[in-house]
mmCIF file of C-alpha atoms in Angstrom:
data_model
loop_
_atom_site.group_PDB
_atom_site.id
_atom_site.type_symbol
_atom_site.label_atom_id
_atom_site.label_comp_id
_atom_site.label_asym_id
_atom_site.label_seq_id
_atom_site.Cartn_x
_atom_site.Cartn_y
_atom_site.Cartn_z
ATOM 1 C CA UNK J 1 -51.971 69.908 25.217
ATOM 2 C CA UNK J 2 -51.663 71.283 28.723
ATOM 3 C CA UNK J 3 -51.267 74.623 27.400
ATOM 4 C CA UNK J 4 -54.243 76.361 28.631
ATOM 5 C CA UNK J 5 -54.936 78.603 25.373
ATOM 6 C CA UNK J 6 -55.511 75.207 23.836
ATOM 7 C CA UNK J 7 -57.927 73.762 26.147
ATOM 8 C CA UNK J 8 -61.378 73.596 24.987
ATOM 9 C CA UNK J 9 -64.010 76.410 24.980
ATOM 10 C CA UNK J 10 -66.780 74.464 27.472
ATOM 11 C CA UNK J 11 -69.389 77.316 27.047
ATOM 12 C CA UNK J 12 -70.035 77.035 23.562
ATOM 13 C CA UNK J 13 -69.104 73.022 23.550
ATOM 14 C CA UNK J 14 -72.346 72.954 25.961
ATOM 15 C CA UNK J 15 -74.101 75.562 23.245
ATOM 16 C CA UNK J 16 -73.481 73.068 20.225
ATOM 17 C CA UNK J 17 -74.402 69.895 21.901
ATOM 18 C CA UNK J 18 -77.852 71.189 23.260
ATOM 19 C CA UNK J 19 -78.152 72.243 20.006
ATOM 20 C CA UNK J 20 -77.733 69.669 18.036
ATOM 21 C CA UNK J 21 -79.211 67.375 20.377
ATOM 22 C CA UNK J 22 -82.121 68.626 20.843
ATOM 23 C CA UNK J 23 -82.717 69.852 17.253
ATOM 24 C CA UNK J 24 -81.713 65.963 15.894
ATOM 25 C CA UNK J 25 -84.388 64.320 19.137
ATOM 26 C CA UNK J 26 -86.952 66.743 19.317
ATOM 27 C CA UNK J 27 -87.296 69.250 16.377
ATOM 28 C CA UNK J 28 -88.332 72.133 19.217
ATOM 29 C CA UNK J 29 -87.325 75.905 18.952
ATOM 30 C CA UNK J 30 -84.718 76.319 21.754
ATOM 31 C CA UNK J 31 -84.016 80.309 22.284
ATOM 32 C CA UNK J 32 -80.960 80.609 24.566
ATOM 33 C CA UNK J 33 -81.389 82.271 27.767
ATOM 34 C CA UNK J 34 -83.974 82.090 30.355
ATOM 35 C CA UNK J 35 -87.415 83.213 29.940
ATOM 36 C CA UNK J 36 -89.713 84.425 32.248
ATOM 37 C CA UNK J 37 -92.911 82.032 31.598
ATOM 38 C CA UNK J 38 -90.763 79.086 32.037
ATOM 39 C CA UNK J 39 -91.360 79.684 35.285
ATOM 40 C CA UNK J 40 -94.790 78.993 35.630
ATOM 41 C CA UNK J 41 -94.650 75.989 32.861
ATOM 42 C CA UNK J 42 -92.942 73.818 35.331
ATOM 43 C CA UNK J 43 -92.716 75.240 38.794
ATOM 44 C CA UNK J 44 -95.857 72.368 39.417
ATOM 45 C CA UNK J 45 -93.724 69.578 38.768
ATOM 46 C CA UNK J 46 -90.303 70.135 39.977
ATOM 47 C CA UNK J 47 -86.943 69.320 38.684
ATOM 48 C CA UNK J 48 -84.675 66.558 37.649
ATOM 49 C CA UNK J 49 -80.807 66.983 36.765
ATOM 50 C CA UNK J 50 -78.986 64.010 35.009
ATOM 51 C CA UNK J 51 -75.051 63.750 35.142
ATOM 52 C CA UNK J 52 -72.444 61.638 32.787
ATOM 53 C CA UNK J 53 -68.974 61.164 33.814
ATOM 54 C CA UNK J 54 -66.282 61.522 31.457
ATOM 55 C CA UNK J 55 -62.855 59.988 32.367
ATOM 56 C CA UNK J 56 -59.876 60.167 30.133
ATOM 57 C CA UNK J 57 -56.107 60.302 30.415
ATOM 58 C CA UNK J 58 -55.695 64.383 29.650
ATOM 59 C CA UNK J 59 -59.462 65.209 31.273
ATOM 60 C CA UNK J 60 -61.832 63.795 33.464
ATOM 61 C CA UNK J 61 -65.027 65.845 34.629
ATOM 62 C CA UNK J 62 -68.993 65.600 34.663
ATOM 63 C CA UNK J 63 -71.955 66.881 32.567
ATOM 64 C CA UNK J 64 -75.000 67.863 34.081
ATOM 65 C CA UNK J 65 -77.661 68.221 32.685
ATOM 66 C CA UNK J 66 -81.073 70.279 34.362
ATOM 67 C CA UNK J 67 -84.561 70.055 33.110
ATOM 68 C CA UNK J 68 -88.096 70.544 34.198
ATOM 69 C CA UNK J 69 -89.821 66.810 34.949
ATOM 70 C CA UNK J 70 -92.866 68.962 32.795
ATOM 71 C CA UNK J 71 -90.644 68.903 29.781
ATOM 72 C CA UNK J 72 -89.291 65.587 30.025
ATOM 73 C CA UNK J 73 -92.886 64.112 30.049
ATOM 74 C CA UNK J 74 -93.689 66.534 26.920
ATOM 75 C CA UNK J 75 -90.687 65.191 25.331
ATOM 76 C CA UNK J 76 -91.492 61.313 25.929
ATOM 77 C CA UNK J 77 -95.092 61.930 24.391
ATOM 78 C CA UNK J 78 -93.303 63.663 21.432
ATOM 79 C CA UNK J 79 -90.925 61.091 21.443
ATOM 80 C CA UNK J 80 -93.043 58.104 21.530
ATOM 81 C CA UNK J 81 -96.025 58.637 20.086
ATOM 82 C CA UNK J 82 -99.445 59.272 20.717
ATOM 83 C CA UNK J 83 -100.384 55.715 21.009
ATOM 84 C CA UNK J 84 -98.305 55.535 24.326
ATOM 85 C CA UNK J 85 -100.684 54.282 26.486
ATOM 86 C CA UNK J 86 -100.800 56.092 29.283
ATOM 87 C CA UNK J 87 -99.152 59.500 30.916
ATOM 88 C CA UNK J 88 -95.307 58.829 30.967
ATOM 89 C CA UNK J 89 -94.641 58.102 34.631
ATOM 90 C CA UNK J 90 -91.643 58.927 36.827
ATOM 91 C CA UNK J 91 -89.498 55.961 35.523
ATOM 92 C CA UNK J 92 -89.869 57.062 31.999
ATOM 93 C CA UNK J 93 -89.607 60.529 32.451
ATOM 94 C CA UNK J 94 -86.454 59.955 34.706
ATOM 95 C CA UNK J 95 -84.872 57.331 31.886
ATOM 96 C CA UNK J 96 -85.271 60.197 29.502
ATOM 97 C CA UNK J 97 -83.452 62.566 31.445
ATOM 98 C CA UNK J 98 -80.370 59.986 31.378
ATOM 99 C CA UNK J 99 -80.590 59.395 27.355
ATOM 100 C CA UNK J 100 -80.712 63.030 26.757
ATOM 101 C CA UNK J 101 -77.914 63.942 29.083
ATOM 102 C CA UNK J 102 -75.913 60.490 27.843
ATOM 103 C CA UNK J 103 -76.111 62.213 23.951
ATOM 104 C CA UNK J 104 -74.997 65.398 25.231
ATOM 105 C CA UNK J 105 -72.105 63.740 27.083
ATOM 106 C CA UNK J 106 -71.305 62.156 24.000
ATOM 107 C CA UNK J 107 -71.598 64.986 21.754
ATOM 108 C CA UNK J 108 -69.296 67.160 24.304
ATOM 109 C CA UNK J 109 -66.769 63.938 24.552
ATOM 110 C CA UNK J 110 -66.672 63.829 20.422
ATOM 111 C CA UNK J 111 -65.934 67.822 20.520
ATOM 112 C CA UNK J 112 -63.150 66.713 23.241
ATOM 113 C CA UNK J 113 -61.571 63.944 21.352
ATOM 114 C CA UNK J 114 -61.507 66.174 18.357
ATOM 115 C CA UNK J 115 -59.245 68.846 20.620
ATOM 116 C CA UNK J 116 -56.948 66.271 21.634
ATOM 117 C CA UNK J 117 -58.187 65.250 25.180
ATOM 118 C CA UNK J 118 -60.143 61.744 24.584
ATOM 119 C CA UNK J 119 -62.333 60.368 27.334
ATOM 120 C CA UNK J 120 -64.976 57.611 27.978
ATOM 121 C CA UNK J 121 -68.630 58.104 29.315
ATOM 122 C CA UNK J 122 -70.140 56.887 32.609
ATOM 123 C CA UNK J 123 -73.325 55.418 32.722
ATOM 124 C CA UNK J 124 -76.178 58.417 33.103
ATOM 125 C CA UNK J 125 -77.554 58.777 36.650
ATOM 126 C CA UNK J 126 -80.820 61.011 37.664
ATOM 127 C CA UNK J 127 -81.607 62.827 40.853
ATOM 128 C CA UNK J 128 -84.776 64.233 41.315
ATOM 129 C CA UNK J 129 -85.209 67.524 43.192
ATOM 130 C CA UNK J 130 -81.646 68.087 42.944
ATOM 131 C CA UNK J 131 -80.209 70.279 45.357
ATOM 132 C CA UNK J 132 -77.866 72.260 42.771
ATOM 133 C CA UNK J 133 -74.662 71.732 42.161
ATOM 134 C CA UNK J 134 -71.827 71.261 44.627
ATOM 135 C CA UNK J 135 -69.129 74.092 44.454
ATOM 136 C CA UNK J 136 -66.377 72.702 42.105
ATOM 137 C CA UNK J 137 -63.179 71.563 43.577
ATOM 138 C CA UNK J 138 -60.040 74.115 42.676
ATOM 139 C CA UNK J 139 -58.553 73.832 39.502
ATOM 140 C CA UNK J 140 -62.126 72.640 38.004
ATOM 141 C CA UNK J 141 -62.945 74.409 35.042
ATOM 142 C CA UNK J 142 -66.592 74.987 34.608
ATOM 143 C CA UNK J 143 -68.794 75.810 31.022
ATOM 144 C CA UNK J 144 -72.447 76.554 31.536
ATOM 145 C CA UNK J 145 -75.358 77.264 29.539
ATOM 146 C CA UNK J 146 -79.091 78.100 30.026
ATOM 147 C CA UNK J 147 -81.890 77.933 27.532
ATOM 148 C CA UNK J 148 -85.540 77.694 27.422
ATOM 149 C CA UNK J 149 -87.368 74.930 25.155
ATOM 150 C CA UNK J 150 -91.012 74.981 24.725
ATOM 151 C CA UNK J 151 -91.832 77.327 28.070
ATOM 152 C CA UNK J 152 -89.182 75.523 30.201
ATOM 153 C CA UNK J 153 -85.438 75.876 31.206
ATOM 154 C CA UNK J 154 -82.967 73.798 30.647
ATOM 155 C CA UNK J 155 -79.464 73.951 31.963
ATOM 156 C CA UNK J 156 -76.073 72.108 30.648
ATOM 157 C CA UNK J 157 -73.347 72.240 32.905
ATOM 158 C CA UNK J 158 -69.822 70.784 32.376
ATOM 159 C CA UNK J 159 -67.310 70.595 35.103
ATOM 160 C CA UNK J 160 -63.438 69.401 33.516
ATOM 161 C CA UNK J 161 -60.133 69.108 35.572
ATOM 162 C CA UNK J 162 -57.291 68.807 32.902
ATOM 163 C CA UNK J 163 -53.954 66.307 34.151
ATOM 164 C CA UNK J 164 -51.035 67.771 32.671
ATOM 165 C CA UNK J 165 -49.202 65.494 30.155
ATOM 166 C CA UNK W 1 -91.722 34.751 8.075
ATOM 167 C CA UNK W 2 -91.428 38.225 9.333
ATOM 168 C CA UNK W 3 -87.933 39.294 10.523
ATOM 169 C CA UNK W 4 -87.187 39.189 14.121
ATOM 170 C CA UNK W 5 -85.785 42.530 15.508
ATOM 171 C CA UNK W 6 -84.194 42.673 18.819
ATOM 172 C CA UNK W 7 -83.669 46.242 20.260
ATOM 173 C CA UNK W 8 -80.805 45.962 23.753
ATOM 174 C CA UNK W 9 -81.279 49.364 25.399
ATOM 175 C CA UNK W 10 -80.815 50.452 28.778
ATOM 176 C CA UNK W 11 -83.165 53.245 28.206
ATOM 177 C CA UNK W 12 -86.915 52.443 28.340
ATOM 178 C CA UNK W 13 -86.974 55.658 25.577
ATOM 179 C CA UNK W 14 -85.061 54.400 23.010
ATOM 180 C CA UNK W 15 -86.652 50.981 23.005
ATOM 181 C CA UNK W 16 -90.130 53.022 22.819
ATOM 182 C CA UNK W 17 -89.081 55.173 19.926
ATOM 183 C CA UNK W 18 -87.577 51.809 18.288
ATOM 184 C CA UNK W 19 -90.923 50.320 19.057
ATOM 185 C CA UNK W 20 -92.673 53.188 17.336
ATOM 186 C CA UNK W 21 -90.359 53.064 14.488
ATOM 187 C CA UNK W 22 -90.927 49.320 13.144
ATOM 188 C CA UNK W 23 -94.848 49.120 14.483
ATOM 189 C CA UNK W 24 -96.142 50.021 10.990
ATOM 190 C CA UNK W 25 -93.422 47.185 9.299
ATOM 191 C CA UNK W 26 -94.055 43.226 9.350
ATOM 192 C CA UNK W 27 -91.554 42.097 11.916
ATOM 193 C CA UNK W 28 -91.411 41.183 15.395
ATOM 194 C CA UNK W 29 -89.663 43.244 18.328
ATOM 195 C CA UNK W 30 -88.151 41.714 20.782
ATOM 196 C CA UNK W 31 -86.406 43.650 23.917
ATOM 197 C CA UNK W 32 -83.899 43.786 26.203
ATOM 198 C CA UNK W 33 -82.365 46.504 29.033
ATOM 199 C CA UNK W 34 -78.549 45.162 29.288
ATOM 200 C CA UNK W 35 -75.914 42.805 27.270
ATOM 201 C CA UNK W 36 -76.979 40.219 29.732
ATOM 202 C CA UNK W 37 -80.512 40.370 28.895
ATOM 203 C CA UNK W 38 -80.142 40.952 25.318
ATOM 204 C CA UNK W 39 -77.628 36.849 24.938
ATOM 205 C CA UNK W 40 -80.392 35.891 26.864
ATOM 206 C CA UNK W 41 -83.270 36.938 24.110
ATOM 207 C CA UNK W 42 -80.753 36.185 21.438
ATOM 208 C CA UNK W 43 -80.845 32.532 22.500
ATOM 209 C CA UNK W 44 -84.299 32.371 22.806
ATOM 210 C CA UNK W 45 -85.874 34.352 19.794
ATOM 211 C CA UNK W 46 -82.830 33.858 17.679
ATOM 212 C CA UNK W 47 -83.415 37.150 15.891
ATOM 213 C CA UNK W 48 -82.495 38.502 12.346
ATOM 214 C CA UNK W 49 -81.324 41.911 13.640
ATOM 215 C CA UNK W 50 -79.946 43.304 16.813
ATOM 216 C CA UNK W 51 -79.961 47.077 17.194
ATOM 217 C CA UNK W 52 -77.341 47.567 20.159
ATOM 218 C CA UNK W 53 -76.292 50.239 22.512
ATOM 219 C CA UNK W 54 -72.802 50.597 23.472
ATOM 220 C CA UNK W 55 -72.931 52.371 26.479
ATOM 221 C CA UNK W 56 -75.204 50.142 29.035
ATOM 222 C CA UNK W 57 -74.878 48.658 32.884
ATOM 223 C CA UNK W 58 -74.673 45.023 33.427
ATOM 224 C CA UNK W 59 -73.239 44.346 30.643
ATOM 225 C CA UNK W 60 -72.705 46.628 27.551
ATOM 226 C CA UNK W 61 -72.815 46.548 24.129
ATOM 227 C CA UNK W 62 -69.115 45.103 23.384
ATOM 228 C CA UNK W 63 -69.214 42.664 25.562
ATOM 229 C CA UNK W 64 -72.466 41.692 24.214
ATOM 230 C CA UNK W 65 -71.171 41.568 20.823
ATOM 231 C CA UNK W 66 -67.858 39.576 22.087
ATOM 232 C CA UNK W 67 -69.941 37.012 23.786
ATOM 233 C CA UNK W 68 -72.017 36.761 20.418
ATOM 234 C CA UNK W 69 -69.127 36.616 18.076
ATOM 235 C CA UNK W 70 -67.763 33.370 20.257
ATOM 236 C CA UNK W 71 -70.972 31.493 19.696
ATOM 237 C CA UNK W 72 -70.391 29.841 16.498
ATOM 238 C CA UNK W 73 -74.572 29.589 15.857
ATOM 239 C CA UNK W 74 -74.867 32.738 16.568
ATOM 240 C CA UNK W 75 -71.538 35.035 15.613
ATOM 241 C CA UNK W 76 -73.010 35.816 12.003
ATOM 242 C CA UNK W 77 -76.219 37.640 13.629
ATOM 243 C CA UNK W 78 -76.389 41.014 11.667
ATOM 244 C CA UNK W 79 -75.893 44.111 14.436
ATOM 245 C CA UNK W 80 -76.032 47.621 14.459
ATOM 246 C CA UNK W 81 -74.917 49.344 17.088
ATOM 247 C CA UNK W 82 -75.985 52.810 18.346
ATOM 248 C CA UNK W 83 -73.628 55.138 20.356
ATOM 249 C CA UNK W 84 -74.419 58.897 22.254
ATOM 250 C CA UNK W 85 -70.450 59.184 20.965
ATOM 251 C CA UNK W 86 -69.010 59.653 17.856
ATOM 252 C CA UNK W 87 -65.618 58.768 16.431
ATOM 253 C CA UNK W 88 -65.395 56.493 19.694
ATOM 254 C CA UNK W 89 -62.180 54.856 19.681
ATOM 255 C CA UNK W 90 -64.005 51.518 20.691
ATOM 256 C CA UNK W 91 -66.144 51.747 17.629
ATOM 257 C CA UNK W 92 -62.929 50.211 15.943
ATOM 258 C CA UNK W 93 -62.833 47.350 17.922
ATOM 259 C CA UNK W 94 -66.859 47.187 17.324
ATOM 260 C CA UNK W 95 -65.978 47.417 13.438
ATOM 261 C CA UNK W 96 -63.122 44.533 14.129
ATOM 262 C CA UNK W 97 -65.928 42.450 15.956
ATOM 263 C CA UNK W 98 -68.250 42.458 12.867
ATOM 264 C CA UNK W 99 -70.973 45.036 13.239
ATOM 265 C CA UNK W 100 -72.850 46.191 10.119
ATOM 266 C CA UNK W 101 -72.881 49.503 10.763
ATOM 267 C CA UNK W 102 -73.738 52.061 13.568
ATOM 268 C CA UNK W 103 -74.944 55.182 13.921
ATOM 269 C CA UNK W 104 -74.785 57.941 16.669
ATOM 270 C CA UNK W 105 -77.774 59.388 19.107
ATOM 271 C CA UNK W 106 -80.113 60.755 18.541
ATOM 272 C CA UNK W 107 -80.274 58.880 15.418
ATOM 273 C CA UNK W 108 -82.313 60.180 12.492
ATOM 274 C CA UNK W 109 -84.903 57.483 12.019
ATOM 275 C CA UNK W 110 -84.719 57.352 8.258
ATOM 276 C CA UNK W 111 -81.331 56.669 8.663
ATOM 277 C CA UNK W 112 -82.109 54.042 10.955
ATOM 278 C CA UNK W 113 -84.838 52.176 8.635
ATOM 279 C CA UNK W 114 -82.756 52.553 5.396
ATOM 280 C CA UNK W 115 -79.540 50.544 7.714
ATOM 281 C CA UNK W 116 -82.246 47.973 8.441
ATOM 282 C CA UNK W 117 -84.001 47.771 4.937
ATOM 283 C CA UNK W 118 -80.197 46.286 3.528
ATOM 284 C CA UNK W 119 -80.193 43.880 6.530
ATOM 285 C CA UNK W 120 -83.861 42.456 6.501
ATOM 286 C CA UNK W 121 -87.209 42.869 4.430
ATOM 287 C CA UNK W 122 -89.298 45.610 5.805
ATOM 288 C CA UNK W 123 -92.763 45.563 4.259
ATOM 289 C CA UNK W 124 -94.888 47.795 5.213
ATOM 290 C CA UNK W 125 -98.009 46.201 7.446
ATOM 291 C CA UNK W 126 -101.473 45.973 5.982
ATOM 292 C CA UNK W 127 -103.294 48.959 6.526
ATOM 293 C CA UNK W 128 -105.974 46.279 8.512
ATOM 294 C CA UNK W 129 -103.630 46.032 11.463
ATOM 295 C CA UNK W 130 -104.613 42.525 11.794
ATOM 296 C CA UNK W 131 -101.026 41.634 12.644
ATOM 297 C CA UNK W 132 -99.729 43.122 15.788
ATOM 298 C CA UNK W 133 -95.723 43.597 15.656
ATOM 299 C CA UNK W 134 -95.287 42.644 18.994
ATOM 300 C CA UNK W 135 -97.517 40.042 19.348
ATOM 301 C CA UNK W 136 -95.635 37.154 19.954
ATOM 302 C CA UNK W 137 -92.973 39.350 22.230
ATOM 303 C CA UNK W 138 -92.911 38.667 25.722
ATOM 304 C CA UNK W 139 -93.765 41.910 27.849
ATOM 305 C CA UNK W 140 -90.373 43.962 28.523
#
């Protein structure tokens, strides 16, 4: 299990959960890669990044996820309706950043279980205006993928440290 | 009687989309954010359905579902649990501790009603709207 060849591809790991995730929540066209109007779609409104912890015996390691506070409020109205009463505020666009980057945890952690290293989630927690992402420690291994949903970016990061057995 | 629902979420999303989901069905739907919350509502609203998270703070969904199981007046309350993981070890112990059935996030919500229809009557609402399905809820 320690045998590097063996150890999990994070890259497209990140690629199938965004995928699926999104496609199951939202039903939006996601092209991967960054696009240039994204830019202007949420520079107004600034950014939030959600991370999960997964600890396990053979792996432990975070998921990050990155996403314009513009598309998380676009999202919640999708989400909930148009009855919601009101413009999603910061405390439900923020809780959505957490549930959306708590099912990609948990689809990455199912893909991990399935290649022998099982693990646990954390409970999600949000910053906004993150600062980006510390530089990982040595020996982290790092998967990372960028996409663009509706006119904005989003960003799934995984950072995993294997233990040997 | 309509069927009581009770949704235990930590996320103020899923409860809305739950919310959303049942509005045009006759029941009522109750809330709460944590385990501790939800054996709180439990006791109070006694409901026919629970739909559970697994993963919350305060108290999550097992321990929940533990503390329910060890009340003999309410250990036979129907739950289904909802997970962001699937093929969770835990969900064996959750199976062991009586759940009806479960199903992963994002759910499809098809899937979800269909899980509920074999648990409790859903009829659809009169198109008058007179009733309102969370009328007699408490505010979350």
């Amino acid at each position: 299990m320690s045998s590097a060849s063996l150890k999990p591809d994070l890259q497209r790991l990140g690629r199938e959960a965004l995928c699926e995730v999104l496609g199951a929540l939202l039903d939006f066209p996601l092209t991967e890669g960054r696009s240039a109007r994204e830019t202007d779609a949420e520079s107004p409104d600034g950014r939030l990044q959600g991370t999960v912890k997964l600890t396990g015996p053979h792996v432990s390691g975070t998921v990050h996820l990155q996403l314009s506070r513009a598309f998380a409020r676009h999202a919640v109205v999708h989400l909930v309706g148009a009855t919601h009463p009101r413009p999603p505020g910061d405390a439900e666009v923020q809780d959505f950043a957490g549930e959306l980057c708590n099912m990609l945890a948990g689809r990455v952690a199912a893909q991990l279980r399935s290649q022998g290293y099982p693990c646990e989630l954390g409970v999600p927690e949000v910053v906004r205006e993150p600062p980006g992402l510390p530089e990982p420690e040595p020996g982290t291994e790092r998967g990372r993928t960028d996409w663009t949903c509706q006119g904005h970016r989003l960003a799934l990061e995984m950072r995993l440290r294997y233990q040997p057995t | 009687m309509i069927p009581t629902i009770l949704s235990v979420d930590d996320s103020k999303t899923i409860r809305q989309v739950l919310a959303r989901l049942f509005r045009p069905f006759l029941c009522e739907l109750c809330e709460a954010a944590n385990g501790e919350e939800g054996l709180a509502m439990v006791a109070q609203k006694r409901p026919d359905l629970i739909i559970l998270d697994y993963n919350m703070p305060v108290m999550d969904g097992i321990t929940m579902l533990r503390r329910l199981r060890e009340d003999a007046g309410l250990k036979r309350t129907p739950v289904i649990m909802l997970t962001a993981e699937s093929g969770c070890e835990n969900m064996a112990i959750v199976a062991r501790l009586g759940v009806r059935d479960y199903l992963t996030k994002p759910f499809r919500e098809d899937q979800l009603l269909a899980k509920a229809g074999r648990i409790i009557p859903l009829l659809r609402r009169p198109e008058s709207g007179i009733l309102s399905p969370t009328a007699e809820c408490p505010p979350p």
